[in-house]
PDB file of C-alpha atoms in Angstrom:
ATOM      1  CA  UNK A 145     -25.697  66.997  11.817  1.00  0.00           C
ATOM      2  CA  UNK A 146     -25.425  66.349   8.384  1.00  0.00           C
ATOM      3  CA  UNK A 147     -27.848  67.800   5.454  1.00  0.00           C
ATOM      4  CA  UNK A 148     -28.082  68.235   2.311  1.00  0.00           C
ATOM      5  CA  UNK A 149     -30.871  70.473   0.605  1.00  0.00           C
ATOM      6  CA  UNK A 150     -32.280  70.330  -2.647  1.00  0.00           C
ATOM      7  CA  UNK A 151     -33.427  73.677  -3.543  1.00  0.00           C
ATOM      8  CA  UNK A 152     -35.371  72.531  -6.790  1.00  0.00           C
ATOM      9  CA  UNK A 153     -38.678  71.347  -5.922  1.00  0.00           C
ATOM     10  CA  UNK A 154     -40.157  70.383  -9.130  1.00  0.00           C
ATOM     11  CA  UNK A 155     -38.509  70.528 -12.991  1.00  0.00           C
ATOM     12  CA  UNK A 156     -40.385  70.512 -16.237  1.00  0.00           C
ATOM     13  CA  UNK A 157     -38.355  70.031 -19.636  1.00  0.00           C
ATOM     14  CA  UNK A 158     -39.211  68.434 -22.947  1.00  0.00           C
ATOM     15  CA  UNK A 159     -37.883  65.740 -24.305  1.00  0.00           C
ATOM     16  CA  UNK A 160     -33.845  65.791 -25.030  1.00  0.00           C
ATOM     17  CA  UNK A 161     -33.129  68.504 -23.059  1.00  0.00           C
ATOM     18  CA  UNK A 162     -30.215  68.472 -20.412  1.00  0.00           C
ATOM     19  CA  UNK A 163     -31.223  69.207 -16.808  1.00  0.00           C
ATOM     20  CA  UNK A 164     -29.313  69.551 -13.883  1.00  0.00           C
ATOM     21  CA  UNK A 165     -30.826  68.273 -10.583  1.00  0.00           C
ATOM     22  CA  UNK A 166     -28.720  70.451  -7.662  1.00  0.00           C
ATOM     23  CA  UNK A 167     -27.748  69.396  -4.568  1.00  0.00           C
ATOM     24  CA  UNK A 168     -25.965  71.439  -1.387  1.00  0.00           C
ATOM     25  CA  UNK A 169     -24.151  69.385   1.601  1.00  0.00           C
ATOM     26  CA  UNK A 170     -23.113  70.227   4.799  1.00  0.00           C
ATOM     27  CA  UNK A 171     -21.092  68.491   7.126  1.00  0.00           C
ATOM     28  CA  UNK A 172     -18.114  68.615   9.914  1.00  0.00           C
ATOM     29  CA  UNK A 173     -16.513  65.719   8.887  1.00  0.00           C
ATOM     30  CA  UNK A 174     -13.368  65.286   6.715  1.00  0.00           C
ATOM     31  CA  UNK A 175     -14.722  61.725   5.577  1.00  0.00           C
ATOM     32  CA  UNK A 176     -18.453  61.464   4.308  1.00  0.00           C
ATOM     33  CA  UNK A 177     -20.149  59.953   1.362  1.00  0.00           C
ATOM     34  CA  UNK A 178     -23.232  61.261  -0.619  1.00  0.00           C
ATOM     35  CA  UNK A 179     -25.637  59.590  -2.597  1.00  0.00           C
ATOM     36  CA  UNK A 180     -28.504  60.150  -5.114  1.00  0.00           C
ATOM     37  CA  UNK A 181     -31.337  57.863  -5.593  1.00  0.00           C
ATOM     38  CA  UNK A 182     -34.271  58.146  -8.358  1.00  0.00           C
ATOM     39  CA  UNK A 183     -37.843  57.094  -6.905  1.00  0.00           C
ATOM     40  CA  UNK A 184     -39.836  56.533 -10.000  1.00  0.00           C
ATOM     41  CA  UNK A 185     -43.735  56.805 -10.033  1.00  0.00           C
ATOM     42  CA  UNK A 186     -43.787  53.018  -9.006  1.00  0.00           C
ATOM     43  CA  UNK A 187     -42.381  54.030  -5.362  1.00  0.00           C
ATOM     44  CA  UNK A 188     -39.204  52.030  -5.096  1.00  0.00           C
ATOM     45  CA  UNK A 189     -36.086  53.923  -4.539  1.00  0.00           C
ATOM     46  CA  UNK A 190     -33.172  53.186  -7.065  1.00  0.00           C
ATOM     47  CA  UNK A 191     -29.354  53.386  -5.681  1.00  0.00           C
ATOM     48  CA  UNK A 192     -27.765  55.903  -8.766  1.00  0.00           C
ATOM     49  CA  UNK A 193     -24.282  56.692  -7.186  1.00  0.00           C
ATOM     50  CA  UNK A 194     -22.391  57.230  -4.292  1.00  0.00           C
ATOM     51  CA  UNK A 195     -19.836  59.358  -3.794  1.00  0.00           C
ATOM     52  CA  UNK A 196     -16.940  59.679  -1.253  1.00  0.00           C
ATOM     53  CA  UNK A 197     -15.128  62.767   0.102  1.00  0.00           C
ATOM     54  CA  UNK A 198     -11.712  61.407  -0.669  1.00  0.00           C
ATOM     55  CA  UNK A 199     -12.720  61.214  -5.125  1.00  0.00           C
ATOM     56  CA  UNK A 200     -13.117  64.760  -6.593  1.00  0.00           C
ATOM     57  CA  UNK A 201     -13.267  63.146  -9.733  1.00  0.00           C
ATOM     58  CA  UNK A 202     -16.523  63.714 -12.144  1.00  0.00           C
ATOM     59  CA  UNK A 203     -18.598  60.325 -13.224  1.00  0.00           C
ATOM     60  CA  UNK A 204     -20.385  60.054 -15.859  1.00  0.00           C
ATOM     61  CA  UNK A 205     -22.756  56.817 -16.814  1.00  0.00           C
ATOM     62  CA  UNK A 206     -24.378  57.080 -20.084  1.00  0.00           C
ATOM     63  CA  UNK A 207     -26.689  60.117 -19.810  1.00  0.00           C
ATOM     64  CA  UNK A 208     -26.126  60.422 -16.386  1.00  0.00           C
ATOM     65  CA  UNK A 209     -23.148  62.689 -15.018  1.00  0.00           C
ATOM     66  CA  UNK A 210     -22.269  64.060 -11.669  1.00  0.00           C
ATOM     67  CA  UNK A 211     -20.716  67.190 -10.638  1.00  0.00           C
ATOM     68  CA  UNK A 212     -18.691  67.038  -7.117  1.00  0.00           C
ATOM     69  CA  UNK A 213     -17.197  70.159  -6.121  1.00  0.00           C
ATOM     70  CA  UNK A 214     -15.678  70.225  -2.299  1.00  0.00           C
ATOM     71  CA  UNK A 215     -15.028  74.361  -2.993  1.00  0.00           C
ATOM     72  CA  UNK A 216     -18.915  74.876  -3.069  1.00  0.00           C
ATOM     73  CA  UNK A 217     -19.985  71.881  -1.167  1.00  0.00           C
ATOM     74  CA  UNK A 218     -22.435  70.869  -3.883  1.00  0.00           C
ATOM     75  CA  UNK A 219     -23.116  67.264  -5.569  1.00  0.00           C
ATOM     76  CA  UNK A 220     -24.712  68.294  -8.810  1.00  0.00           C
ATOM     77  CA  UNK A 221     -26.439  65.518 -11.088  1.00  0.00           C
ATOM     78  CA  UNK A 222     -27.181  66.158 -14.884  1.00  0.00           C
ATOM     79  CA  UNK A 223     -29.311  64.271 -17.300  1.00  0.00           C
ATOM     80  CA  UNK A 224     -28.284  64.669 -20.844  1.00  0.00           C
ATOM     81  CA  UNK A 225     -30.837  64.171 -23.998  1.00  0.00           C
ATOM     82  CA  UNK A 226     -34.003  63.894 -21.164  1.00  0.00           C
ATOM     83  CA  UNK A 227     -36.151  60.955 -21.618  1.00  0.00           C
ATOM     84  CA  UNK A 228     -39.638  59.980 -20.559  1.00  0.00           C
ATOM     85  CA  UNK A 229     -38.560  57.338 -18.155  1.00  0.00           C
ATOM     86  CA  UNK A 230     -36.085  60.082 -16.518  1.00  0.00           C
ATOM     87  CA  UNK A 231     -39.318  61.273 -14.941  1.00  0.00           C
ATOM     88  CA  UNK A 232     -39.805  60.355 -11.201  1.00  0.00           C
ATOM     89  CA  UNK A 233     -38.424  62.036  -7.689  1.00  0.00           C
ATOM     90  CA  UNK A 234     -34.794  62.391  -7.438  1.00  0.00           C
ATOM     91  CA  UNK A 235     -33.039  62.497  -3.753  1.00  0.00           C
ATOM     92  CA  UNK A 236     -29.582  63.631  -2.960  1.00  0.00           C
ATOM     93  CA  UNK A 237     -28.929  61.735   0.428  1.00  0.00           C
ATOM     94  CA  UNK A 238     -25.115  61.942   2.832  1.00  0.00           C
ATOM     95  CA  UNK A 239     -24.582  59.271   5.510  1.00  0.00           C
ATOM     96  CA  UNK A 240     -25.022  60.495   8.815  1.00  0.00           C
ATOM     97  CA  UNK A 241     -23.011  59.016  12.394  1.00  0.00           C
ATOM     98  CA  UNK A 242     -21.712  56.383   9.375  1.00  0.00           C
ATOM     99  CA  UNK A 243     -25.372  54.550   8.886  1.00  0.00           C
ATOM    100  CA  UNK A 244     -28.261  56.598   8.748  1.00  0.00           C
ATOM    101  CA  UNK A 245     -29.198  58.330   5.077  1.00  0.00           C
ATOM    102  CA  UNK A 246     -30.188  61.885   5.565  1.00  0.00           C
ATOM    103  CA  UNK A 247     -32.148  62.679   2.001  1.00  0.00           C
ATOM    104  CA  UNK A 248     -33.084  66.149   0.890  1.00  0.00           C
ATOM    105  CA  UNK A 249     -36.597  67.101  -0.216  1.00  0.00           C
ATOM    106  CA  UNK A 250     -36.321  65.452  -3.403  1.00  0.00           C
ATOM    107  CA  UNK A 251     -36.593  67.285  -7.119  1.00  0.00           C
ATOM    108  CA  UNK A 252     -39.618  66.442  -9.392  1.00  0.00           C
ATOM    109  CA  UNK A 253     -38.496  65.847 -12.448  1.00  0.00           C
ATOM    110  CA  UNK A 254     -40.946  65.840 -15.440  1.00  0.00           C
ATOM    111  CA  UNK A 255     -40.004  65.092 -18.591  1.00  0.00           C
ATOM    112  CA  UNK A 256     -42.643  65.633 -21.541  1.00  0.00           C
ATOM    113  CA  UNK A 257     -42.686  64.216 -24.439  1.00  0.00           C
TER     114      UNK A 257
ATOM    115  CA  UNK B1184     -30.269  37.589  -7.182  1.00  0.00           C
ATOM    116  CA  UNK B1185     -33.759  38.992  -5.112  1.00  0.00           C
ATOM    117  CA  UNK B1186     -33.690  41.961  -3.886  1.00  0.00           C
ATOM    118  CA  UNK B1187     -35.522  43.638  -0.766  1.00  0.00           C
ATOM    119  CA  UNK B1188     -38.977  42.575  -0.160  1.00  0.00           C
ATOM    120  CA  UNK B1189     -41.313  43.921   2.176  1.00  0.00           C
ATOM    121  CA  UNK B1190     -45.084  42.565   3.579  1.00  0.00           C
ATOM    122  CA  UNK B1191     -47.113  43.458   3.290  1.00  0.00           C
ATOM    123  CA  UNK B1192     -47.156  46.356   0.752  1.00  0.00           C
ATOM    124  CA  UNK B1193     -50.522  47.954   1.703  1.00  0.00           C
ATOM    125  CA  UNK B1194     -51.621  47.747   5.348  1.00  0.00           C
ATOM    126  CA  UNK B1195     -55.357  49.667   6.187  1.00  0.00           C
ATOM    127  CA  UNK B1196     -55.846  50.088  10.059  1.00  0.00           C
ATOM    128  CA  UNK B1197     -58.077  51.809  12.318  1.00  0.00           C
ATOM    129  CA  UNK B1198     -56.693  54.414  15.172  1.00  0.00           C
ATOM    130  CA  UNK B1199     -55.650  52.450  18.189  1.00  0.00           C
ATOM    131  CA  UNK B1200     -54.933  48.978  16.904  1.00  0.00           C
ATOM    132  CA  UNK B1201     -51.460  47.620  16.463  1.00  0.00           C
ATOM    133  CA  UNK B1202     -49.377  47.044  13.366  1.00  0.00           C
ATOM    134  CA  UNK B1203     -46.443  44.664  12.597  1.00  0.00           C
ATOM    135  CA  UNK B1204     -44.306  45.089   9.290  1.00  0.00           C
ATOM    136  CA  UNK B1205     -41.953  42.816   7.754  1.00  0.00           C
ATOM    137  CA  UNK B1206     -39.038  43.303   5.784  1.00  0.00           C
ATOM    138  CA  UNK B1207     -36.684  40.409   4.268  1.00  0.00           C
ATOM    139  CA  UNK B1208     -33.263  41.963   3.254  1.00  0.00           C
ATOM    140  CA  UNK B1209     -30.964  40.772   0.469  1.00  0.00           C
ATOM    141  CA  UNK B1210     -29.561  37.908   1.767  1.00  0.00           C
ATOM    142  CA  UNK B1211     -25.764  38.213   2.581  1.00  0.00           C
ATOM    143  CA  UNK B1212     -26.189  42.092   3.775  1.00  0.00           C
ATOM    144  CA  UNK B1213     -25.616  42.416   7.230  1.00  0.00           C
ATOM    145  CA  UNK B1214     -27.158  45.911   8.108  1.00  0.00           C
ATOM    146  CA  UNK B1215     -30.738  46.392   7.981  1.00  0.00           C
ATOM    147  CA  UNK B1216     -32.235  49.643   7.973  1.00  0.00           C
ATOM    148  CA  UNK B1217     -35.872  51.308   8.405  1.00  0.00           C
ATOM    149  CA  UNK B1218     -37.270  54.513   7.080  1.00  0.00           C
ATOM    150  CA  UNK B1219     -40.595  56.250   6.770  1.00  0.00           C
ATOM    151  CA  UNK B1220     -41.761  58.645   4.079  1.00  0.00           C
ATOM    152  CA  UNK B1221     -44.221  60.980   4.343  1.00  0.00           C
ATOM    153  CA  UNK B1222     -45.973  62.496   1.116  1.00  0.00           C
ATOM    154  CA  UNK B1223     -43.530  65.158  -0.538  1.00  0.00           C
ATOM    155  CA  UNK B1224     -40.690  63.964   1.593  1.00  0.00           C
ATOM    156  CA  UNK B1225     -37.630  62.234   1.469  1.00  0.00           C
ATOM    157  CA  UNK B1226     -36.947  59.263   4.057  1.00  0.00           C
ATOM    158  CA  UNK B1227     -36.397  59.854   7.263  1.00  0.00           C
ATOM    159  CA  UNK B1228     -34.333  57.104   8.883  1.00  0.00           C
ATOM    160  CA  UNK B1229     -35.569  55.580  12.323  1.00  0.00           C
ATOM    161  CA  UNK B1230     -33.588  52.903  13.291  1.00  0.00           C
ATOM    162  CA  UNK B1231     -30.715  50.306  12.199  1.00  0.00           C
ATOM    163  CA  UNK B1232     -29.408  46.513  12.747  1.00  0.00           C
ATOM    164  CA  UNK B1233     -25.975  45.336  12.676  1.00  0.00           C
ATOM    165  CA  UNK B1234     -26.600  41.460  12.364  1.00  0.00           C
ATOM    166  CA  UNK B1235     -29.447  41.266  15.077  1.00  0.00           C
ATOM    167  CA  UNK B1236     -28.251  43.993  16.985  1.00  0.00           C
ATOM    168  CA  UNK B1237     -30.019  46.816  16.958  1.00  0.00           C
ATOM    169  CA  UNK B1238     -27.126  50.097  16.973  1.00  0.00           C
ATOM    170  CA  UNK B1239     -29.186  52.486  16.880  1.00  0.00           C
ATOM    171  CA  UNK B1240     -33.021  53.400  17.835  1.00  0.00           C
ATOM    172  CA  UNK B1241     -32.975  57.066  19.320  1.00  0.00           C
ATOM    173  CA  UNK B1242     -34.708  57.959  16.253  1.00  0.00           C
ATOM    174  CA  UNK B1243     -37.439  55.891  16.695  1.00  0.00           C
ATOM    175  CA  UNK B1244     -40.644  58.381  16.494  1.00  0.00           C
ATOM    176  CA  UNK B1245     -41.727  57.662  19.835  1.00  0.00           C
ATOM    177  CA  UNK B1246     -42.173  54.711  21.996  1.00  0.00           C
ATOM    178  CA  UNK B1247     -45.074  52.987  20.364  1.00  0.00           C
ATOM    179  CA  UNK B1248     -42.546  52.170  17.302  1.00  0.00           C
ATOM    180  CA  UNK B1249     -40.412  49.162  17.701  1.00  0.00           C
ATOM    181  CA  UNK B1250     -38.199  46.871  15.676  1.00  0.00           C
ATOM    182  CA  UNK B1251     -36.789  43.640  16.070  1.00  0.00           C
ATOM    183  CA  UNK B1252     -34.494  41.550  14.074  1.00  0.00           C
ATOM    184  CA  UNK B1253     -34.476  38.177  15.952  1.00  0.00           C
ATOM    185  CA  UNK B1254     -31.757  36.141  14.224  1.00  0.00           C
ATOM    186  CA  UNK B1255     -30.274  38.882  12.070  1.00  0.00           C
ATOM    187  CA  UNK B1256     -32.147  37.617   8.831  1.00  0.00           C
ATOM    188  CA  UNK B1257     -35.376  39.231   8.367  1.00  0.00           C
ATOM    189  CA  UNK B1258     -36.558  42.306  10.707  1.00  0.00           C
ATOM    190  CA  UNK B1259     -39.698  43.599  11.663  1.00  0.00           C
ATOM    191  CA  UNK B1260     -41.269  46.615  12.835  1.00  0.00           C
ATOM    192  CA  UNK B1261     -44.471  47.661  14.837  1.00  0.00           C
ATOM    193  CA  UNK B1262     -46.025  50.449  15.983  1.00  0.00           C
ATOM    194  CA  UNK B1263     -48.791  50.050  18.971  1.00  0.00           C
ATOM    195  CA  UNK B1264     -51.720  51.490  19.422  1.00  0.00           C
ATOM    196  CA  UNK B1265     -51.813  53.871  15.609  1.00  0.00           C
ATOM    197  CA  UNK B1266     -52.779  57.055  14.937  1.00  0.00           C
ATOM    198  CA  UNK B1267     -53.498  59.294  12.206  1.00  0.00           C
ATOM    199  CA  UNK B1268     -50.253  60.693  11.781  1.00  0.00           C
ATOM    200  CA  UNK B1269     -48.355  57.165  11.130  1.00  0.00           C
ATOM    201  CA  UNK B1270     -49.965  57.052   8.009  1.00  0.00           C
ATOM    202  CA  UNK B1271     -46.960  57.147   5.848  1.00  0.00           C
ATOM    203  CA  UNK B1272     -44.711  54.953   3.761  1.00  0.00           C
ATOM    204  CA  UNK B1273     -42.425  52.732   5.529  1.00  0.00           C
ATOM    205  CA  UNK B1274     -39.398  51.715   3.990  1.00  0.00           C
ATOM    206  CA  UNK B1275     -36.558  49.156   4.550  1.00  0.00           C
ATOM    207  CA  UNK B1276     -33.288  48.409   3.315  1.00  0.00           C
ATOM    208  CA  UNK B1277     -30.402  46.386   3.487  1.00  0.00           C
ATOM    209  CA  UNK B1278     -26.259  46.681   2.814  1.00  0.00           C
ATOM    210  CA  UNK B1279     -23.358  45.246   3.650  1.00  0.00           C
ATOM    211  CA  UNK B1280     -20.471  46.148   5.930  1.00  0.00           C
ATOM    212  CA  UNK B1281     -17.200  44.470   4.885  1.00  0.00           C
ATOM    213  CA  UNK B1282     -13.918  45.491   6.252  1.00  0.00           C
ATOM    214  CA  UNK B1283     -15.344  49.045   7.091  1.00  0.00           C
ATOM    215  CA  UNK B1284     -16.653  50.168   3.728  1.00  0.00           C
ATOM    216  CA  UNK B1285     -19.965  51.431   3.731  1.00  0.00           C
ATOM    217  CA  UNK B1286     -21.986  50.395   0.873  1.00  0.00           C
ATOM    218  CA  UNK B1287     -24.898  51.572  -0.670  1.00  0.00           C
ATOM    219  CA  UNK B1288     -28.345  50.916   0.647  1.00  0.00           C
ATOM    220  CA  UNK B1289     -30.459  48.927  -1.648  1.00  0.00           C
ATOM    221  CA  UNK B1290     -34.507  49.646  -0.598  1.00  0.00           C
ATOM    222  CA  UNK B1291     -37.821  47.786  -1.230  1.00  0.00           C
ATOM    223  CA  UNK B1292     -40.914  48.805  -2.470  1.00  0.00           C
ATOM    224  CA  UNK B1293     -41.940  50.231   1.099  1.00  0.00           C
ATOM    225  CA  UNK B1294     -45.244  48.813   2.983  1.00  0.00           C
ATOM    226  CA  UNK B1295     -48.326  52.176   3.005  1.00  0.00           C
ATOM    227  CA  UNK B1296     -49.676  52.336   5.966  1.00  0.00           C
ATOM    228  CA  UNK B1297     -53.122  54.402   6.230  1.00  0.00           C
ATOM    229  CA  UNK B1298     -54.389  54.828   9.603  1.00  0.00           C
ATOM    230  CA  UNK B1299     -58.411  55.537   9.651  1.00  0.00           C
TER     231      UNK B1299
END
């Protein structure tokens, strides 16, 4: 099946700092996609980015960037210059049987002020 | 443009009694999905529609959960006779299928379910 693990449990950094939020896949397939989704304290989980197996390429989105390297089987996500409102429950997720999200654990990410 | 919305968000029960969820996806996604998410977790996916065919339901957490999306609009789900351990959030979401690309999964804001 596929998994992805998030070995971080919970981050702490101040304000402006760059953290790196790290996730590990594994799958069989040739073809997958993976995804990362921020679950602020209000609960609702946010769609970030999703990735496919066939684009090697790095994104970035303002602050946000995202490392995806096949060689290591990792989907890393970075937040540059931390804010406040970057704190909340991050989730690195790949699509399983081509519907079902599997999510990791999820990283706690604090940012203080 | 409204996103997913769930009812209700907050549902307090006592062991034994039934439960019934609803969930009202974006409106031209055909794939409707349901999750539940314990505390410290990530979801966990239980089931899926296609339109109002349900694909896939194997992962249903046993046979007191069930789902139902009548005429592949809104969905529900239920779970008979509760018990402590369905206390949990339960999450939906919707996407859409279009010539074979899978899009993301857009969520709502999840209906808590505490069983007493």
């Amino acid at each position: 099946a596929q998994k992805v693990t998030q070995a971080q449990t919970e981050i702490s950094v101040v304000e402006k700092e760059d953290v790196t939020l790290d996730c590990v896949y594994e799958t069989r397939d040739t073809t997958y996609y993976l995804f990362w989704y921020k679950q602020p304290p209000s609960g609702e989980l946010v769609f970030l980015i999703r990735r496919n197996s066939f684009d090697e390429q790095n994104e970035i989105s303002g602050r946000y960037s995202w490392n995806f390297q096949k060689s290591t089987s990792s989907f890393n996500f970075t937040i540059t210059a931390s804010q406040v409102v970057d704190s909340a429950v991050y989730f690195c997720a790949i699509v399983d049987s081509g519907y079902a999200l599997n999510f990791g654990k999820g990283t706690s990410l604090l940012v203080t002020p | 443009d409204t996103g997913v919305s769930q009812n209700p968000r907050h549902k307090i029960t006592k062991r034994g009694q039934n439960v019934t969820f609803r969930c009202d996806p974006i409106s031209e996604h055909n794939r409707l999905y349901w999750y539940r998410q314990t505390l410290g977790q990530g979801p966990e996916f239980l089931t899926y529609f296609q339109n109002e065919a349900q694909l896939e339901k194997s992962r249903l957490l046993s046979d007191r959960f069930s789902a139902e999306r009548p005429k592949g609009s809104f969905s529900t789900l239920e779970i008979q006779r509760t018990e402590q351990g369905d206390s949990a959030m339960y999450l939906c979401a919707s996407s859409s299928l279009l010539a074979g690309v899978l899009d993301e999964q857009f969520f709502g804001p999840g209906t808590r379910l505490t069983v007493l």
